[in-house]
CSV table of C-alpha atoms and ligand atoms in Angstrom, one decimal:
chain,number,residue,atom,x,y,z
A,2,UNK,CA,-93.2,4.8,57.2
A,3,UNK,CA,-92.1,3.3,54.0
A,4,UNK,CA,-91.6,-0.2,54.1
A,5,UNK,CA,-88.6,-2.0,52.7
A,6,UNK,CA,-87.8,-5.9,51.3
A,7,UNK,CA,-86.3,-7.7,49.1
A,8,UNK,CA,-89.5,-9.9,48.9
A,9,UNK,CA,-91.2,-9.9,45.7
A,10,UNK,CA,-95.5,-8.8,45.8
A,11,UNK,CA,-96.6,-11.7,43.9
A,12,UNK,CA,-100.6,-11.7,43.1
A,13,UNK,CA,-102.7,-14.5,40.8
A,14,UNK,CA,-104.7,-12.3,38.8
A,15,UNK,CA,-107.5,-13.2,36.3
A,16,UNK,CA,-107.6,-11.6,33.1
A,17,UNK,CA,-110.7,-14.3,31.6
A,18,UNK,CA,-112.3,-17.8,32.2
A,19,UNK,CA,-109.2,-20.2,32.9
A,20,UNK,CA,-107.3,-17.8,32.5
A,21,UNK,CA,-105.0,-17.1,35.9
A,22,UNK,CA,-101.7,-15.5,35.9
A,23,UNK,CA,-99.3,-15.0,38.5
A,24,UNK,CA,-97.7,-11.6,37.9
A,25,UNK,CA,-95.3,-9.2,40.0
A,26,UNK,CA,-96.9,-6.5,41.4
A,27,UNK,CA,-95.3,-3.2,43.1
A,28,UNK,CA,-95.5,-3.0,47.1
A,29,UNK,CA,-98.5,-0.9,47.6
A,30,UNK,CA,-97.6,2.0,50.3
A,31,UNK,CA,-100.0,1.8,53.1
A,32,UNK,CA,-102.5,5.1,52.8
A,33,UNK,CA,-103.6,7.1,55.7
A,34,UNK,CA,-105.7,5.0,58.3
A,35,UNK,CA,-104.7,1.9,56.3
A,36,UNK,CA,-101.9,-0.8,57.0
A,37,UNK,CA,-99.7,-2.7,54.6
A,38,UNK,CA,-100.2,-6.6,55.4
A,39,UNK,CA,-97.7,-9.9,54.6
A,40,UNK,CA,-100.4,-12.0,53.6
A,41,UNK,CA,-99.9,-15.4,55.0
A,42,UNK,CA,-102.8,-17.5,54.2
A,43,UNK,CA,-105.9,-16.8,51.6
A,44,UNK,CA,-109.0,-19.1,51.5
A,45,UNK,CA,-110.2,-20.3,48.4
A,46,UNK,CA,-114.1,-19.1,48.2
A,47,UNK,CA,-116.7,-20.2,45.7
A,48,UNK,CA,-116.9,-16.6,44.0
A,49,UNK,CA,-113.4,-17.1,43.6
A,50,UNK,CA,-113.8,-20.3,41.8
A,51,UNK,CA,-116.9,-18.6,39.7
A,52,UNK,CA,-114.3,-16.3,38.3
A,53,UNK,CA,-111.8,-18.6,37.6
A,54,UNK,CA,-114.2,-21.1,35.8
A,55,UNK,CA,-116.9,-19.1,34.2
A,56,UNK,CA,-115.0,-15.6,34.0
A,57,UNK,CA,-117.6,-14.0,35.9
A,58,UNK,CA,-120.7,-14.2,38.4
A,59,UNK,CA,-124.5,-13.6,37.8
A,60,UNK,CA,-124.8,-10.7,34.6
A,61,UNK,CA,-120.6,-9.6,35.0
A,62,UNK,CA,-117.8,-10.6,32.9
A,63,UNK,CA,-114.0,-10.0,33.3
A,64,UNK,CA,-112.9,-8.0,31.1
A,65,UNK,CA,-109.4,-8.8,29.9
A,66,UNK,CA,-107.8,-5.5,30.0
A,67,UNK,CA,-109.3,-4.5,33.7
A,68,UNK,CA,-107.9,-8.0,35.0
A,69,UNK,CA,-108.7,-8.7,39.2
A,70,UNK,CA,-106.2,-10.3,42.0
A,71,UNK,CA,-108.5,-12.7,43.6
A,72,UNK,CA,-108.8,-13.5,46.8
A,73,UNK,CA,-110.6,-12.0,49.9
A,74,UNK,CA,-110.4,-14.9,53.0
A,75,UNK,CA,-107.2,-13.9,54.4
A,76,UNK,CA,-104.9,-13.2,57.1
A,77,UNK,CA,-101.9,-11.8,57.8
A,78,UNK,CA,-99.4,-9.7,59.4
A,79,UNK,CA,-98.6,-5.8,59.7
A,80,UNK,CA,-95.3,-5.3,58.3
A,81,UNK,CA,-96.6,-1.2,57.9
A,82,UNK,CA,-98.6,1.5,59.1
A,83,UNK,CA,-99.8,4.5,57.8
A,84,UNK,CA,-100.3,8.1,58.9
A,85,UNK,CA,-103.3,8.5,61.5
A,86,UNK,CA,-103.3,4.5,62.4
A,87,UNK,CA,-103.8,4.2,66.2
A,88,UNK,CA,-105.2,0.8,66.6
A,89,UNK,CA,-102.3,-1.7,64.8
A,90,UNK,CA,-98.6,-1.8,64.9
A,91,UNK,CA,-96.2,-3.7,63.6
A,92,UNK,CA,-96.2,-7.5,64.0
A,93,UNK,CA,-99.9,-7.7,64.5
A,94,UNK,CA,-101.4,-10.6,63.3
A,95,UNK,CA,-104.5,-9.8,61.8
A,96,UNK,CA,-107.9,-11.2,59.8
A,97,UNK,CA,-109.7,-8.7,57.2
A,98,UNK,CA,-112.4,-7.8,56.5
A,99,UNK,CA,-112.7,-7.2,52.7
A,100,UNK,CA,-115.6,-4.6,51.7
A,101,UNK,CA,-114.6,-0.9,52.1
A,102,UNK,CA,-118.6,0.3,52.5
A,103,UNK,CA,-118.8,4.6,52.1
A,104,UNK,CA,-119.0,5.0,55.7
A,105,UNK,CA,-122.0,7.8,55.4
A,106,UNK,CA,-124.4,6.2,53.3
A,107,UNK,CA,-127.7,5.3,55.6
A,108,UNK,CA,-127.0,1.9,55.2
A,109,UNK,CA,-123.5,2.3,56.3
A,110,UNK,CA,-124.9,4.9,59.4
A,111,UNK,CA,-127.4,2.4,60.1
A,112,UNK,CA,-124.7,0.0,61.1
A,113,UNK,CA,-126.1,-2.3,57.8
A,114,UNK,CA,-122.9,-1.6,56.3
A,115,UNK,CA,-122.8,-4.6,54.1
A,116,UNK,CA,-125.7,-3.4,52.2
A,117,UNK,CA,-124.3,-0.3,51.2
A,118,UNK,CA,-124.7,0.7,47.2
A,119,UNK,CA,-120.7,1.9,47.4
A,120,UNK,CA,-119.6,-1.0,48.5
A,121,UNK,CA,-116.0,-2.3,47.3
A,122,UNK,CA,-115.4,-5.7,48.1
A,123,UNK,CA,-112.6,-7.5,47.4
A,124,UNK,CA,-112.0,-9.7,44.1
A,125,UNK,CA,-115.3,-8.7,43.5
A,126,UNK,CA,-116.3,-6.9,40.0
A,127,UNK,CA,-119.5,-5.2,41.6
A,128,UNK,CA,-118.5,-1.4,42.3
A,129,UNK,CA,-115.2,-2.7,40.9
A,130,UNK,CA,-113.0,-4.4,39.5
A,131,UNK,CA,-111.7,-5.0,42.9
A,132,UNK,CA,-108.2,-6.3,43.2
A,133,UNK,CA,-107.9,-9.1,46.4
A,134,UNK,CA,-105.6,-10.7,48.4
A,135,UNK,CA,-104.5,-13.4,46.4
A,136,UNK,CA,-101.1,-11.8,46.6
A,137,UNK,CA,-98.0,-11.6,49.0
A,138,UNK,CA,-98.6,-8.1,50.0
A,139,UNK,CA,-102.0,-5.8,50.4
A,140,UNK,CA,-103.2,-2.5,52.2
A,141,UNK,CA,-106.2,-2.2,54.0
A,142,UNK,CA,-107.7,0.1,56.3
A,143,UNK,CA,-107.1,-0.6,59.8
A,144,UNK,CA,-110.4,-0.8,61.1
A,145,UNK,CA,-111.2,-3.8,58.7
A,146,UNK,CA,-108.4,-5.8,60.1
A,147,UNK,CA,-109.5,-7.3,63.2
A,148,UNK,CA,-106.8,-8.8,66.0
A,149,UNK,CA,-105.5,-12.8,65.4
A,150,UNK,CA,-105.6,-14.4,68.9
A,151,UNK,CA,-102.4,-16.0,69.8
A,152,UNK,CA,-103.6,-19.3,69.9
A,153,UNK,CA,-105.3,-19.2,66.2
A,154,UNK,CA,-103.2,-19.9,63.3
A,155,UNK,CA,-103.3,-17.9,59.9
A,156,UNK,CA,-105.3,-20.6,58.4
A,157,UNK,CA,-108.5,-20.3,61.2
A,158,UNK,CA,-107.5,-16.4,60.3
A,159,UNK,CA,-108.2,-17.2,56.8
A,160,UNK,CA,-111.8,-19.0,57.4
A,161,UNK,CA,-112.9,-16.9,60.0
A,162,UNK,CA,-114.6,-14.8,56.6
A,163,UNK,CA,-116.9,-17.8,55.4
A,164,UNK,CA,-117.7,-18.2,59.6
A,165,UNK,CA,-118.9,-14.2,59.5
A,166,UNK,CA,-121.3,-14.8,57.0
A,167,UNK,CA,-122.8,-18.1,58.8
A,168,UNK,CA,-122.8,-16.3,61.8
A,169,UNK,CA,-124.6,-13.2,60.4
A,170,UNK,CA,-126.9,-15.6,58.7
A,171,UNK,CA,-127.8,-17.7,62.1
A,172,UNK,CA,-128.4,-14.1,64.0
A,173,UNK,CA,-130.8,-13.3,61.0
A,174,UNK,CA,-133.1,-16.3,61.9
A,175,UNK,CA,-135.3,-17.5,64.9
A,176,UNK,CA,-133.2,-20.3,66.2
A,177,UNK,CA,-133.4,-21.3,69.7
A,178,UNK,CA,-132.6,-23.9,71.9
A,179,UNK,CA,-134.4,-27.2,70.8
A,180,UNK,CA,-134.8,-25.8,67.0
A,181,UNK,CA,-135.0,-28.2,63.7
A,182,UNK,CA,-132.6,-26.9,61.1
A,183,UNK,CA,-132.3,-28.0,57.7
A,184,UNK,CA,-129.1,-26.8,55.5
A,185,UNK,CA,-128.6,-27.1,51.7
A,186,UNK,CA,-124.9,-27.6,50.3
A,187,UNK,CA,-122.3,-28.8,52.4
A,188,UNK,CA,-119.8,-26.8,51.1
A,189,UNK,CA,-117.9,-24.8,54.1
A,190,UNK,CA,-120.8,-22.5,54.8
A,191,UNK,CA,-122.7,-24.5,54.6
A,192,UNK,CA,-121.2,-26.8,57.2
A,193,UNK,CA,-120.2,-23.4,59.0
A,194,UNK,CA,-123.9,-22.3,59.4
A,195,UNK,CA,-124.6,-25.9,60.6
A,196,UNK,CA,-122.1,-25.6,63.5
A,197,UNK,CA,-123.0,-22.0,64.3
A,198,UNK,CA,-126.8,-23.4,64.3
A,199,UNK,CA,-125.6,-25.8,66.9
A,200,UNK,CA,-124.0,-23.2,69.4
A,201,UNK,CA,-127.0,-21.5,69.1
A,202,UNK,CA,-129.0,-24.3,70.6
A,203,UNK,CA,-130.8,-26.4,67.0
A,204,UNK,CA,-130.6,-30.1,68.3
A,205,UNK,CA,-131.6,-31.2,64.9
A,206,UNK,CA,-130.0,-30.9,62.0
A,207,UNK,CA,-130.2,-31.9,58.3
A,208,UNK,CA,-127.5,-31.5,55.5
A,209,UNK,CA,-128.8,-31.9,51.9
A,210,UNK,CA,-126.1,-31.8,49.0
A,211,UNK,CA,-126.1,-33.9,46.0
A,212,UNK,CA,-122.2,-34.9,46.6
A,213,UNK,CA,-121.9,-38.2,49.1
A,214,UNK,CA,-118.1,-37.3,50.2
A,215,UNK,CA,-119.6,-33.7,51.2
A,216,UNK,CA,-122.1,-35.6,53.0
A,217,UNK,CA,-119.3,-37.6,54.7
A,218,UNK,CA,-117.4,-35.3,55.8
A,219,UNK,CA,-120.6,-33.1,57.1
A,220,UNK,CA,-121.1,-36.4,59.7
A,221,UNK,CA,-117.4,-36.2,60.7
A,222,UNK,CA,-117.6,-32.7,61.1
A,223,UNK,CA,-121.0,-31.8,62.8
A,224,UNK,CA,-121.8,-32.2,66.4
A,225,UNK,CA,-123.6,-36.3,66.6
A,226,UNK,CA,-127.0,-36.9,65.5
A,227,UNK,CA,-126.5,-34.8,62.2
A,228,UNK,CA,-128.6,-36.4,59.7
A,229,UNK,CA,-127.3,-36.0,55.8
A,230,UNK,CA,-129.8,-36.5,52.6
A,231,UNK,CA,-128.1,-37.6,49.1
A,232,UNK,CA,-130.2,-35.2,46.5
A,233,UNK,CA,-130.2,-36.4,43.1
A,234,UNK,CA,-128.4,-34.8,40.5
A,235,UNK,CA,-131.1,-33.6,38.3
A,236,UNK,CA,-131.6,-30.2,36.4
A,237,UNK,CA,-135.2,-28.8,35.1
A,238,UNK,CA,-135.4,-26.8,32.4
A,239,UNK,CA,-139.0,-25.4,33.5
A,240,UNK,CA,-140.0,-23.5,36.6
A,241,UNK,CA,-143.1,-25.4,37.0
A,242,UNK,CA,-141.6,-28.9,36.4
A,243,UNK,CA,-139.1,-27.5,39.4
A,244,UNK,CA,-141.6,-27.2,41.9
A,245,UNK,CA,-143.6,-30.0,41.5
A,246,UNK,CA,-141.1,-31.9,42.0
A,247,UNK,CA,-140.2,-30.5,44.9
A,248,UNK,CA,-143.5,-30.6,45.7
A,249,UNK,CA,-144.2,-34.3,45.2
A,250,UNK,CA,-140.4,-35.3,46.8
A,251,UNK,CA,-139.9,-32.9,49.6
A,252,UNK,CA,-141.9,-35.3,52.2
A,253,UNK,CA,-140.0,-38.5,50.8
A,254,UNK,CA,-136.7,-37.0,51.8
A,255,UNK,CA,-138.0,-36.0,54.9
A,256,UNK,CA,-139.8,-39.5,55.8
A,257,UNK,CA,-136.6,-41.1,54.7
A,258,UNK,CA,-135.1,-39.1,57.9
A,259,UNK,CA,-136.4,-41.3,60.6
A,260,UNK,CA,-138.0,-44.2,61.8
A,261,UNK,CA,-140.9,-43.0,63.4
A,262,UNK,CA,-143.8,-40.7,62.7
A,263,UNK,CA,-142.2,-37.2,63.1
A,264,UNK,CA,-142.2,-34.8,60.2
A,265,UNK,CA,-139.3,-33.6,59.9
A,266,UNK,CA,-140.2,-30.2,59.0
A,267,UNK,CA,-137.6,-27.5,59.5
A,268,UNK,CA,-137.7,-24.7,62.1
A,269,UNK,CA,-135.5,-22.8,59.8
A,270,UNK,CA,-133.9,-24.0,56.7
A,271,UNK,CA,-130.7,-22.5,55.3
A,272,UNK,CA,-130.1,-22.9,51.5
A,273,UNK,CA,-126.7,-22.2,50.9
A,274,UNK,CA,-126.0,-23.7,47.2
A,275,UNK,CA,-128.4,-20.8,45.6
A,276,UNK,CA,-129.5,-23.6,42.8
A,277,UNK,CA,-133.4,-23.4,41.7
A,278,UNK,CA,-134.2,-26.9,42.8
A,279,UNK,CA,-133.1,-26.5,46.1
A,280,UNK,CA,-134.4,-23.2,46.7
A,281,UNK,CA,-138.0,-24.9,45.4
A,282,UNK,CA,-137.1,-28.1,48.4
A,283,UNK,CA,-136.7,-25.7,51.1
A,284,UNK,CA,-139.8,-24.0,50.7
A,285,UNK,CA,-141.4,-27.5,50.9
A,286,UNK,CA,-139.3,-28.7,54.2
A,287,UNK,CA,-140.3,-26.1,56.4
A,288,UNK,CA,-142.7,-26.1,58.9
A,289,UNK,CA,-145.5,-23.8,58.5
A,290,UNK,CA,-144.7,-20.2,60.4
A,291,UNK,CA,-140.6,-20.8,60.1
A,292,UNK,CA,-138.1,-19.4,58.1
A,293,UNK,CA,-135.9,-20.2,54.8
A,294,UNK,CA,-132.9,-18.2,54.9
A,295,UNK,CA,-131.3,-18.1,51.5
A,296,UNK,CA,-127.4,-17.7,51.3
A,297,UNK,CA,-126.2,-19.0,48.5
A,298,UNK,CA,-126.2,-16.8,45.2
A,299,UNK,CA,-126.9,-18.3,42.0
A,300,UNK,CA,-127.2,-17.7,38.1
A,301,UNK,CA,-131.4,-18.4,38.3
A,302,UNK,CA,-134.4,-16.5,39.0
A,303,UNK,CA,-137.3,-18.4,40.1
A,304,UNK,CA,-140.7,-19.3,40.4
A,305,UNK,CA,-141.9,-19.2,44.3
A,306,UNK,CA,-144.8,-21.3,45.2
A,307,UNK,CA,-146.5,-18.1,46.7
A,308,UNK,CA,-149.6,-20.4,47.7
A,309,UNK,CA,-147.7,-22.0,50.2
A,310,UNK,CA,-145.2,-19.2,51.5
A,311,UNK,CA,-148.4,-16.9,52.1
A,312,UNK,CA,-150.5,-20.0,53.8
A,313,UNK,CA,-147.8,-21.3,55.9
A,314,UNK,CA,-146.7,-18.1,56.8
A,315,UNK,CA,-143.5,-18.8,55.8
A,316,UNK,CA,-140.5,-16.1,55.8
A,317,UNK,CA,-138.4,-15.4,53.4
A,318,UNK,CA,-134.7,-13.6,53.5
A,319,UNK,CA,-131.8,-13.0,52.0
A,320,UNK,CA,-128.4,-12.7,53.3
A,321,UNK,CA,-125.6,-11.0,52.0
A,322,UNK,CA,-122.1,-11.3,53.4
A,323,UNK,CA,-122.0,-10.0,56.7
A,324,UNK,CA,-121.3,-7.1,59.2
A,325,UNK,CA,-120.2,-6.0,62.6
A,326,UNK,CA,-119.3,-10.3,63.5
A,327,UNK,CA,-116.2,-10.4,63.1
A,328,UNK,CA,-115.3,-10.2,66.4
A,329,UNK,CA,-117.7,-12.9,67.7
A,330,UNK,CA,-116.4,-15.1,64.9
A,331,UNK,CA,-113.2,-15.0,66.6
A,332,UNK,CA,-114.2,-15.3,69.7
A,333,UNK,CA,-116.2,-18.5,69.0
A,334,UNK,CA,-113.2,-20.3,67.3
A,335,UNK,CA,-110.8,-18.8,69.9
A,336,UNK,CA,-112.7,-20.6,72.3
A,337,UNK,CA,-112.7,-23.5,70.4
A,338,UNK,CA,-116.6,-23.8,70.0
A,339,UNK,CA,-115.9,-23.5,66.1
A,340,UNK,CA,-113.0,-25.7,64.2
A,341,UNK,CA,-112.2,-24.0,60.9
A,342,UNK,CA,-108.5,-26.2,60.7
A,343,UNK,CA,-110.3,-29.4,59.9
A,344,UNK,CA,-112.3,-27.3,56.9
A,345,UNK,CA,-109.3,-27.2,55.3
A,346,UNK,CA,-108.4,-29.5,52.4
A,347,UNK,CA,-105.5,-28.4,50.0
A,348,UNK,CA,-102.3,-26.1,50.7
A,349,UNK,CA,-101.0,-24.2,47.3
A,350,UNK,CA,-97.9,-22.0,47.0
A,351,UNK,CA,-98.8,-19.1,45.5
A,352,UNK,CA,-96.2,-19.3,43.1
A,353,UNK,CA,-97.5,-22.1,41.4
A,354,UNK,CA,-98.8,-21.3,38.2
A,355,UNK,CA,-102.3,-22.1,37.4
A,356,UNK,CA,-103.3,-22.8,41.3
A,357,UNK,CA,-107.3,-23.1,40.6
A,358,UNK,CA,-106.7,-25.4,37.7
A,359,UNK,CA,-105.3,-28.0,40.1
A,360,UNK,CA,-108.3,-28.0,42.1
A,361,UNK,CA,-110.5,-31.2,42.4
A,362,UNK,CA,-113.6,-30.6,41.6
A,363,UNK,CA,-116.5,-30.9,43.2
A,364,UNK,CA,-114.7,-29.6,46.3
A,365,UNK,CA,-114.7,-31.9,49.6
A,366,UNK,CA,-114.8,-29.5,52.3
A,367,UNK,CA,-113.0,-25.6,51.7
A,368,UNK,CA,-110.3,-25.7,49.7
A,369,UNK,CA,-107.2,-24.0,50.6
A,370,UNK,CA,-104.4,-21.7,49.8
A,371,UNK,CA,-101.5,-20.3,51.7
A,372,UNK,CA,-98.8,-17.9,50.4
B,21,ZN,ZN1,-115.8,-15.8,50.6
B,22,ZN,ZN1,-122.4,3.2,52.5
């Protein structure tokens, strides 16, 4: 079915560092098994904002003749199908899901999909370039678009992509009812993975983040009791000066946490900001036999103070995106157990030239596009 409008594809594409243009692009025609989408609302996510500032993230660059449409937290609505689609028609409102895996590696067979070596995600140079959907119009297969309730709006759509990868995080962990959590960054999933901790059943939880209107906003946002710790802004140039310092400071932001004698110590810790010296401070604030889930992805490699992770039993993973939540993510905002609306901070027309630049930075909370 070829699709027909006098609506423009308009996509902000980045061609360098600071360096974002909003182009015309043609209407892509909507492949077999795939659907073409009316984009109505993308989220802004950090990666996004790695690209745009630094022109890259970790060892790869943009390079300016391969240039990349941003964007992968969106929804939107089928305005075509393709041959062989069963499951969407037109007028669904939908969410994707932006990493086309193989599909028949054993990763992928294993149901691990978002581990697979294939994997194309979207404004993403890994496996790529990888044009997003940044842009008015997009195709995508159908079984990565995943049915809007009626009663969530294109902008919960939108966030329901940082929620999957808290909520693949939180079912990655130990917690239970009664569990000590303690979070690091209070950027949205950061603040996400807080919330999801609290459905599960953590009664306590800490946000650390060296931002005080983050912190803020964390108390607004989280369930009552949250606790937040102001971590100063300081940068080591050495591995070892890194961890004693988190060695000799860890129990002073934990004391600081309450009146009486209780420790403190985390059941599980999530560190969501990916920078060394928090990565160091979380293997200090949890308890011995829990777990440090690490999230966020930074630029460093670093020591580990093995001593410690091998006597405390402490366990280490990683977390990478998500797969097969989707669906729950949904359902938990659909039944309004998660709020994504209040995550978000800015509205941008696409059209505007130069959207990133206006940013504030340090971001509040997410920051936020629609088209
Ligand atoms: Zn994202
Ligand atoms: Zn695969």
């Amino acid at each position: 079915m070829t699709f027909k409008t006098k609506d423009e594809n308009i996509a902000a594409v980045l061609y360098g560092a600071h360096d974002l243009r909003v182009e015309k692009r043609p209407i892509p025609q909507p492949q077999a098994g795939e659907v073409l989408l009316r984009i109505k609302a993308t989220g802004i996510c950090g990666s996004d904002l790695h690209y745009y500032l630094d022109g890259g993230l970790g060892p790869r660059r943009i390079d300016s003749s391969k240039p990349m449409i941003l964007g992968h937290e969106s929804a939107g609505i089928v305005v075509s199908i393709g041959d062989d689609t069963t499951k969407l028609k037109v007028g669904d409102r939908v969410v994707i899901e932006p990493g086309r895996s193989c599909g028949v590696c054993s990763y992928c067979c294993q149901g691990r999909y978002n581990l697979c070596p294939k994997m194309k995600f979207s404004s993403s140079l890994l496996q790529g370039p990888n044009d997003g959907s940044l842009c008015r119009y997009a195709c995508f297969p159908e079984n990565l678009c995943h049915r809007l309730p009626d009663n969530m709006s294109f902008d919960d759509g939108a966030l329901i992509e940082p929620l999957a990868v808290a909520l693949h995080s939180v079912e990655r962990t130990p917690i239970k009812v009664g569990s000590t959590v303690h979070v690091f960054g209070a950027g949205p999933v950061g603040l996400l993975t807080a919330a999801v901790a609290f459905v599960k059943g953590a009664v306590n939880c800490t946000i650390f983040d060296i931002n005080q209107d983050r912190l803020d906003f964390a108390k607004k946002y989280l369930p009552n009791g949250v606790r937040v710790v102001l971590l100063p802004k300081i940068k080591f140039q050495n591995a070892e000066d890194t961890i004693t310092w988190a060695q000799d400071n860890a129990i002073h932001f934990l004391r600081d946490l309450s009146n009486d004698d209780s420790d403190n110590f985390a059941d599980v810790v999530f560190e969501c900001t990916g920078v060394a010296e928090c990565i160091m401070l979380s293997m200090y604030v949890v308890q011995r036999g829990g777990t440090v889930m690490l999230i966020g992805l930074g630029r460093d490699k670093t020591l580990m103070p093995t001593d410690i992770i091998t006597t405390r039993e402490v366990d280490i993973r990683g977390n990478f995106r998500y797969a097969n939540v989707h669906k729950k993510a949904i359902t938990l905002v659909e039944q309004g157990r998660i709020n994504l609306s209040s995550l978000v901070s800015h509205r941008f027309k696409l059209e505007n030239s130069n959207i990133l630049a206006c940013l504030p930075l340090p971001l509040s909370n997410a920051d936020f596009l629609a088209v």
